[in-house]
Coordinates of C-alpha atoms in Angstrom, one line a residue:
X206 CA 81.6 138.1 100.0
X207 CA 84.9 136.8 99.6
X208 CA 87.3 138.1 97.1
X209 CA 90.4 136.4 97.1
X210 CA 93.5 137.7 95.7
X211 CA 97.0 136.0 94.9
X212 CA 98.5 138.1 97.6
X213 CA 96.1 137.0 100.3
X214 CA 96.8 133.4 99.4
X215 CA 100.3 133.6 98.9
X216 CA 100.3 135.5 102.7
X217 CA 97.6 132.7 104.3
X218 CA 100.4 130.1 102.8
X219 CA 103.6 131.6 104.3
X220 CA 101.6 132.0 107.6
X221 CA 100.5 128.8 107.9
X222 CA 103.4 127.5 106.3
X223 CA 105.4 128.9 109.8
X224 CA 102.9 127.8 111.9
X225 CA 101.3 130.9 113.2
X226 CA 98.1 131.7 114.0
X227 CA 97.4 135.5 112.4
X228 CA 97.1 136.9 116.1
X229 CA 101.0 136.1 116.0
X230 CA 101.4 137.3 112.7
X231 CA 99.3 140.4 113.3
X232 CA 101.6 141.3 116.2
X233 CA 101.0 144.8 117.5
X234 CA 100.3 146.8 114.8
X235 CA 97.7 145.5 112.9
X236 CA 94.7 144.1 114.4
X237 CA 93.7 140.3 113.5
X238 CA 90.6 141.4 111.9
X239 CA 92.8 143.4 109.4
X240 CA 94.7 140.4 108.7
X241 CA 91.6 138.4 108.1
X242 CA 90.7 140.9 105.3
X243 CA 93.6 141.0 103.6
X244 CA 93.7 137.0 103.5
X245 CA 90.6 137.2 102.1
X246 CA 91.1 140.0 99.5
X247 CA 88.7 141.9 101.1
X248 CA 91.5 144.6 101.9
X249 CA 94.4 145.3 100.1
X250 CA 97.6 146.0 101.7
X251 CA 99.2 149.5 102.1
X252 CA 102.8 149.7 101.4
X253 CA 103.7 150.1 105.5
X254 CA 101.7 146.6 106.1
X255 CA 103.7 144.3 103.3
X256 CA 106.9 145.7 104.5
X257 CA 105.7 144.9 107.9
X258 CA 104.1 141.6 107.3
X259 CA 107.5 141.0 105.1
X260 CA 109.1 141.6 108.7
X261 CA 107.5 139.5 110.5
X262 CA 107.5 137.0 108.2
X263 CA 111.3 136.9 107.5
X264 CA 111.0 136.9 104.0
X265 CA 111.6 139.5 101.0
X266 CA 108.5 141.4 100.3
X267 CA 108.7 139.5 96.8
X268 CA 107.3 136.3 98.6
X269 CA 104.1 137.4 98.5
X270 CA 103.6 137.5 94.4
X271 CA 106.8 135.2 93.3
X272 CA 107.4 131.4 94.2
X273 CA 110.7 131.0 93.0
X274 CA 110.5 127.3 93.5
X275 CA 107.6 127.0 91.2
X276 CA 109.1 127.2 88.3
X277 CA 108.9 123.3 87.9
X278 CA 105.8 122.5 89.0
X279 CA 104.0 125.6 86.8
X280 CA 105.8 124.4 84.0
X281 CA 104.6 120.9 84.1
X282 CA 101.4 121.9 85.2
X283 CA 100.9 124.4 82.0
X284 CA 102.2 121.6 79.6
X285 CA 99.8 118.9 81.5
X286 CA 96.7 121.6 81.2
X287 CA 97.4 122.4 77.6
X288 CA 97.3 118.6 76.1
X289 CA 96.1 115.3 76.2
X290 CA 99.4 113.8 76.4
X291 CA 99.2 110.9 79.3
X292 CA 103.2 111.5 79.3
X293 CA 102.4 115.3 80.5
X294 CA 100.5 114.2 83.4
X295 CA 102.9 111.6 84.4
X296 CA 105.6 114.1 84.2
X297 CA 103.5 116.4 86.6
X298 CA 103.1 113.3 88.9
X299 CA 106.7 113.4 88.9
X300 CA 107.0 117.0 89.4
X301 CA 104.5 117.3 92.6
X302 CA 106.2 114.5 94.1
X303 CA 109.5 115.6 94.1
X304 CA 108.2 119.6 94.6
X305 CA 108.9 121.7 97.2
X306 CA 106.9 124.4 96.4
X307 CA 104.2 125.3 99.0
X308 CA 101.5 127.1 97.0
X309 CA 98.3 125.3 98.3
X310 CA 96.6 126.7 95.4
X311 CA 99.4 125.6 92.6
X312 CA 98.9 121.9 94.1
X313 CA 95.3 122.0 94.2
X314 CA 95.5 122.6 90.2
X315 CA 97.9 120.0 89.5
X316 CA 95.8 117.2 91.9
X317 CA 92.7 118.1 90.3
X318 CA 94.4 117.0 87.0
X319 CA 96.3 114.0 88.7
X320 CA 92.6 112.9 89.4
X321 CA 91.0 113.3 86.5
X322 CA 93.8 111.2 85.3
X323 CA 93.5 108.4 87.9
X324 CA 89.8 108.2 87.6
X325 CA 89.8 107.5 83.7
X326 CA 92.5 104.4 84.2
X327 CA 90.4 103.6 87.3
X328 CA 93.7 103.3 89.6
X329 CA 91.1 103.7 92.8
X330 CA 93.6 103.7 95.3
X331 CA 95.6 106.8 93.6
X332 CA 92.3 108.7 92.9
X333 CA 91.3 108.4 96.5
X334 CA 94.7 109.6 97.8
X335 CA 94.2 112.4 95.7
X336 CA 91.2 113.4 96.5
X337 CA 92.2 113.4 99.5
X338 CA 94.8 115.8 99.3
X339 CA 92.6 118.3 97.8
X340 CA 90.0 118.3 99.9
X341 CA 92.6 118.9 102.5
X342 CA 94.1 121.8 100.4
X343 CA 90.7 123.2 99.6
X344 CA 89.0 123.6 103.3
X345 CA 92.9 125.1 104.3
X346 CA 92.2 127.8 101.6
X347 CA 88.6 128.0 102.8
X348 CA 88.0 128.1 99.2
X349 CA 84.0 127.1 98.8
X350 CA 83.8 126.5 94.6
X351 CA 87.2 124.2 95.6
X352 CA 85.6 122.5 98.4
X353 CA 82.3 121.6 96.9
X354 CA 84.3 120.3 93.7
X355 CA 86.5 118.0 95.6
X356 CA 84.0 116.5 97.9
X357 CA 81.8 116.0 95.2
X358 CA 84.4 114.2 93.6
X359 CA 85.8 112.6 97.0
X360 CA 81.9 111.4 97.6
X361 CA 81.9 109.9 94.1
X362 CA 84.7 107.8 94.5
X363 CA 84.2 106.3 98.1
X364 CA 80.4 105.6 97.0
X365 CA 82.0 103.6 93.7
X366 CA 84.7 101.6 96.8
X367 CA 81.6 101.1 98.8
X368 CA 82.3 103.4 101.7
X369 CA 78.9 105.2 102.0
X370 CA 79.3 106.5 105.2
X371 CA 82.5 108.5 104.6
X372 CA 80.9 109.2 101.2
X373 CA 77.2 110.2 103.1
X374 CA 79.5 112.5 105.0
X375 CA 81.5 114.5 102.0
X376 CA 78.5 114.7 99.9
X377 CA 76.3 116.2 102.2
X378 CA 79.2 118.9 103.0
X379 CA 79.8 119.5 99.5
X380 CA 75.8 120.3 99.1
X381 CA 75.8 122.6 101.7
X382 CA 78.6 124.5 101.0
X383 CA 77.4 125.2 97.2
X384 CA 74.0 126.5 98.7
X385 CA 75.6 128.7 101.5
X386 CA 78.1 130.1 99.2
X387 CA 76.2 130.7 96.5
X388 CA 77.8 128.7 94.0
X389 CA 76.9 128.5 90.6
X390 CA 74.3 126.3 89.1
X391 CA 76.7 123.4 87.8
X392 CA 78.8 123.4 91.3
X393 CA 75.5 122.7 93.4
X394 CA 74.3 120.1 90.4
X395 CA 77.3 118.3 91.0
X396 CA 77.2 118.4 94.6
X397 CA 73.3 117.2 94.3
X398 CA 74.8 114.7 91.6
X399 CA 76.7 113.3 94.8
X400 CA 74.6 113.3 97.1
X401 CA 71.2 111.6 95.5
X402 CA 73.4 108.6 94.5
X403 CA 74.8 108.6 97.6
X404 CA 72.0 108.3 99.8
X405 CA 70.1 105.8 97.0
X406 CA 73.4 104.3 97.9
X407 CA 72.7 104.4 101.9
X408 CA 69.1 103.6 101.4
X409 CA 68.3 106.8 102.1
X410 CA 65.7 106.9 99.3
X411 CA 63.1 109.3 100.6
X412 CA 65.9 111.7 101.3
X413 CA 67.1 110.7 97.4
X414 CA 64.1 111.1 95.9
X415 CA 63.7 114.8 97.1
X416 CA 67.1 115.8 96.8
X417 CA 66.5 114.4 92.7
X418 CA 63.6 116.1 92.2
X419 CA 65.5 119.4 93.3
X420 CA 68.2 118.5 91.1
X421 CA 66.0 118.2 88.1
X422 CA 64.1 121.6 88.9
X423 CA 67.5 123.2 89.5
X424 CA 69.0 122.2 86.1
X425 CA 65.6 122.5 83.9
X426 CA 67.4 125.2 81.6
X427 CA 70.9 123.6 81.9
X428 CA 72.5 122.5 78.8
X429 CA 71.7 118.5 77.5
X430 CA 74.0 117.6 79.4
X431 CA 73.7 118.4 83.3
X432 CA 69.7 117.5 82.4
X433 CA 70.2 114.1 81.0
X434 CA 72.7 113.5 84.0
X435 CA 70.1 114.6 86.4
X436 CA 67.4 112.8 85.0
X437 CA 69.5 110.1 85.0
X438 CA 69.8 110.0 88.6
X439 CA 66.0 110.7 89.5
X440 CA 65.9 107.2 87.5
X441 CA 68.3 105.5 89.4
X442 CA 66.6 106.6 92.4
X443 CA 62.7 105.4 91.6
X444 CA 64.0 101.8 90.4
X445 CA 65.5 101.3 93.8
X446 CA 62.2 102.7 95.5
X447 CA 60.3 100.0 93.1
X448 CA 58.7 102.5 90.8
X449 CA 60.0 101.4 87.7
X450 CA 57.3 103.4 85.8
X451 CA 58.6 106.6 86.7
X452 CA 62.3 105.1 86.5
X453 CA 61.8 104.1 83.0
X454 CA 60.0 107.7 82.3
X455 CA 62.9 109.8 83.7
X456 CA 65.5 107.2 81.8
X457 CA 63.2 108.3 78.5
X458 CA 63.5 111.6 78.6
X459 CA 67.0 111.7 79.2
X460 CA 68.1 109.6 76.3
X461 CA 65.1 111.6 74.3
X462 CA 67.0 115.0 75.6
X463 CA 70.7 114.0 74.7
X464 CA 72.1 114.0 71.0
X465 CA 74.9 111.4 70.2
X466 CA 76.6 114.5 68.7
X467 CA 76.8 116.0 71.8
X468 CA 78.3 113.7 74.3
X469 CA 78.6 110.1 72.6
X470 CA 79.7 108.7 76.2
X471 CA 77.2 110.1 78.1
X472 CA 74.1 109.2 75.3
X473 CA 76.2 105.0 75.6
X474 CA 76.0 105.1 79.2
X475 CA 72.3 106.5 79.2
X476 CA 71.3 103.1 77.6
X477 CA 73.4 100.8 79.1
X478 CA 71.7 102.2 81.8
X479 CA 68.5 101.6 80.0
X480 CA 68.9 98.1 79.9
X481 CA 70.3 97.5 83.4
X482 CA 67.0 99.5 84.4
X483 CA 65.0 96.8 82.1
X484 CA 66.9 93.6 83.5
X485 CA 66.1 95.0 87.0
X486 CA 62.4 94.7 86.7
X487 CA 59.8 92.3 87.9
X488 CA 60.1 90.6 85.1
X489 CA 62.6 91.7 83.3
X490 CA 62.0 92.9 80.3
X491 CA 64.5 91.3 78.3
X492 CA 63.7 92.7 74.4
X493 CA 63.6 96.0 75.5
X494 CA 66.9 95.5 77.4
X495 CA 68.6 93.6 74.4
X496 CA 67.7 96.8 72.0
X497 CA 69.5 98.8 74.2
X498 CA 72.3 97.1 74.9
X499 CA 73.2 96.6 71.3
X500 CA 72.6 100.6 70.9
X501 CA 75.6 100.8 73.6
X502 CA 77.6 98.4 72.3
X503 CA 77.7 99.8 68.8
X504 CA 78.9 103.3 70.3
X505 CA 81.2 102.4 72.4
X506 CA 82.8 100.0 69.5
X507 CA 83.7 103.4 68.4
X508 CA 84.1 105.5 72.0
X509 CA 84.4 102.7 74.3
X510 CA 87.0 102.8 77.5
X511 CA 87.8 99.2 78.8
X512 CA 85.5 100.1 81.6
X513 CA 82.3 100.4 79.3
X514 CA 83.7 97.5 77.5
X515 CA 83.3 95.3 81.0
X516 CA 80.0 96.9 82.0
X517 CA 78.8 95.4 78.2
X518 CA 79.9 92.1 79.0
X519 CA 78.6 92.1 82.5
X520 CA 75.0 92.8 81.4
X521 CA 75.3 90.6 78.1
X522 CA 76.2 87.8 81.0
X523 CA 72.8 88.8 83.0
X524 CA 70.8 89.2 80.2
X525 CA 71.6 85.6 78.9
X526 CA 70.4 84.2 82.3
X527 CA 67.2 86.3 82.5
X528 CA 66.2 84.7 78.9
X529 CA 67.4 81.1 79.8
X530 CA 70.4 80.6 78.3
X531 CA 72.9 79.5 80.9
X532 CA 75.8 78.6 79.6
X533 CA 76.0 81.6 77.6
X534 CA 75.9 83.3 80.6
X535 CA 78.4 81.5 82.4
X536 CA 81.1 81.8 78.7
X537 CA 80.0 85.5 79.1
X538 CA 81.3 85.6 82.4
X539 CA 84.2 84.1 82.6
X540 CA 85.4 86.6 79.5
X541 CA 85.8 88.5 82.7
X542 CA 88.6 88.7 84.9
X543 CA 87.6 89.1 88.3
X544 CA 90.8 90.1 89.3
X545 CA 91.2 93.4 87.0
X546 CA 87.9 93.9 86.9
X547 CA 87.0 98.0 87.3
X548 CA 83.3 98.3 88.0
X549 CA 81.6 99.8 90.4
X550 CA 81.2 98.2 94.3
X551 CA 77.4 97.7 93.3
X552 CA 78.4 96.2 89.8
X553 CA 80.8 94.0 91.3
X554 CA 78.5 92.5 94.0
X555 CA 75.9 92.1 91.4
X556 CA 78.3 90.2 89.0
X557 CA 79.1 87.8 91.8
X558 CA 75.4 87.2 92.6
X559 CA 75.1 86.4 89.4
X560 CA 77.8 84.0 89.3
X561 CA 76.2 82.7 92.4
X562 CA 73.0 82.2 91.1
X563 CA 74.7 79.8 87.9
X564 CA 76.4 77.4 90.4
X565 CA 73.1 76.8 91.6
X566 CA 71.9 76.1 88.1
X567 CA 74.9 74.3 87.3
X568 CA 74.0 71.9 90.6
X569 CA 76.5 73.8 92.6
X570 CA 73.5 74.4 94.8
X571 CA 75.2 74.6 98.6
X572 CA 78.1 76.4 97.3
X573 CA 75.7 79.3 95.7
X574 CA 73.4 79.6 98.2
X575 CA 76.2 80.4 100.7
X576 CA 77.7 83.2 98.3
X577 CA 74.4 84.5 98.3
X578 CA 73.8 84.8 102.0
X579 CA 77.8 85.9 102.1
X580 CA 77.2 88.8 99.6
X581 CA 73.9 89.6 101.8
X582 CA 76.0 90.0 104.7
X583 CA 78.5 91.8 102.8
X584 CA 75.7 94.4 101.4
X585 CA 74.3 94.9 104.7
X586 CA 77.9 95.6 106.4
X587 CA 78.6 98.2 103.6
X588 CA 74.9 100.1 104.7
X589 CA 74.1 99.3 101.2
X590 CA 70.7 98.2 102.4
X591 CA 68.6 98.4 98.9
X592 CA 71.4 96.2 97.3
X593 CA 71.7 93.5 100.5
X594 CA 67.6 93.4 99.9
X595 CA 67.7 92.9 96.3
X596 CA 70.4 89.8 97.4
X597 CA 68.2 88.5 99.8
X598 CA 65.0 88.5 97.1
X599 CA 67.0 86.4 95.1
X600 CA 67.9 84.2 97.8
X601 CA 64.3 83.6 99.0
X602 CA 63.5 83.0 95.5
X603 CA 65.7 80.5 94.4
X604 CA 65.0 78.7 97.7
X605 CA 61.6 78.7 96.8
X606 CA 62.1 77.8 93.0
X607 CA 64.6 74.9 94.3
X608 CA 62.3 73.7 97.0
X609 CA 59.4 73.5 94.0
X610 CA 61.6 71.5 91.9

């Protein structure tokens, strides 16, 4: 099992950071084995290696426990850590731009925060390049709990931009190396987390649906949380298989699990979800959606991000037109500005289905019709295959409903 120590990183980074290989490094005197060990803080180094390694290195045997040049960066990073100042992060943005210093694991800290930061103002492109970078960082340092957390993350955000093969890819890594590592419960949650959206995403669903089952056996004595996530998830995954019996169960017990108290966001969410879930149905089930809709919308008057504020508006907009009342719908809509909008690829298309769906009401007929076959396409090129079939329902069914008229 690996043990690693700050002087088997800091000697792994000044190797690689010269280029060699450790057979170079480990010269004639040590074997590459040894050298393995050490980097992995499974040995620790005599007195006679560091001054040889030191050596061969070129450097002063301080290297390997002092960065001088991270002075900067460590102090911007403990500010940034230690509030919840937005000028703190920027200042470590700053910092790690203008950084030279080479710790892999010192910038792997400070982009994990850089993220967290990104993702919460939804500046995709930044979050993405970030992940990026630490995903990089975290398979250099062959670091497993590093390299599950970032492509958990980095599977997250591509499935949100719509790229589910890349995101197919990094989640199923990210799963694997929690199991064969032994990680702890909440890193392979997370990783599962990933991955069942994911491949609900791909329309993977009978590989979902067992992989979200596992999930919810693997977190049954987790805290409210990680539960009401999972649950969550198992939810998501029977309402795109058509069960929306057991979707509506699973949602249930989550929201039944989770106390406001606990995590307001999360217990919002939960019914927003709820009344997506109810919308979604065949037929939908419009007062059940409504009640839960105004629950979300009452908390997040009080928690609410502009995110959660747009989701709100989006499914006020589709639960008008599922009750009739069209022009509502279409004053509901265009509260929204398409071009700043920050939902989800799935939330998006849907938005713009719906839009497409009230031309056609509104006797734009030709011109909705051929949004909705465009968004099919669209769907179906992004392998989201449950989406580009729900698209294509629609279609057939306003074809049908305008050939009856």
């Amino acid at each position: 099992m690996s043990t690693e120590s700050p002087f088997g990183l800091r000697l792994k980074a000044l190797r690689q950071q010269q280029g060699l290989s450790q057979a170079a490094l480990a010269g004639d005197e040590i074997s590459t084995g040894y050298l393995s060990r050490l980097e992995s803080g499974a040995r620790k180094p005599t007195e006679r290696v560091i001054a040889y390694l030191a050596k061969r290195l070129d450097v002063d045997r301080s290297a390997f426990y002092i960065q001088p040049s991270s002075s900067s960066l460590t102090q911007a990073l403990s500010l940034a850590a230690s509030t919840d100042s937005s000028e703190a992060i920027e200042d470590l943005i700053e910092v790690l731009a203008t950084s030279r210093d080479e710790d892999p694991l010192l910038r792997w800290q400070a982009l994990w925060l850089i993220e967290r930061y990104w993702h919460a103002r939804r500046e995709h492109a930044e979050e993405l390049a970030c992940l990026e970078a630490l995903t990089a960082i975290a398979d250099d340092l062959e670091l497993p709990a590093l390299q599950c957390r970032s492509k958990s993350r980095l599977a997250r955000c591509l499935r949100a931009k719509g790229d589910v093969a890349r995101a197919l890819e990094f989640a199923t890594s990210a799963h694997q190396v929690a199991k064969q590592a032994g990680l702890p419960v909440s890193d392979e949650a997370n990783a599962l987390l990933a991955l069942v959206s994911v491949e609900a995403e791909a329309g993977r669903l009978p590989d979902a649906r067992a992989h979200a089952e596992e999930l919810v056996e693997l977190v049954a004595e987790g805290s409210e949380t990680l539960r009401s996530e999972a649950l969550w998830t198992a939810a998501t995954v029977c309402s795109r298989q058509g069960d929306d019996a057991a979707a509506c169960a699973f949602l249930d017990q989550a929201m039944a699990i989770l106390d406001s108290r606990v995590d307001p966001v999360l217990w919002a969410r939960l019914r927003l979800a709820a009344a997506s879930l109810h919308l979604q149905g065949s037929p939908p089930s419009t007062e059940s959606a409504r009640a839960h809709l105004n629950e979300a919308e009452a908390a997040f008057a009080l928690v609410g991000t502009p995110v959660q504020q747009q989701e709100i508006l989006a499914l006020q907009a589709h639960l008008a037109f599922e009750e009739g009342r069209y022009a509502d719908a279409r004053a509901a809509h265009s509260r929204l500005d398409i071009d700043k909008l920050m939902l989800n690829y799935r939330d998006r298309i849907r938005l713009q289905t719906l839009d497409s769906r009230l031309l056609i009401v509104e006797g734009h007929r030709k011109e909705g019709l051929a949004r909705l076959k465009h968004l099919g396409e669209d769907a179906r090129r992004a392998a989201n295959l449950d989406l580009a079939a729900e698209i294509w329902q629609i279609l057939a069914e306003t074809l049908e409903h305008t050939a009856a008229g």
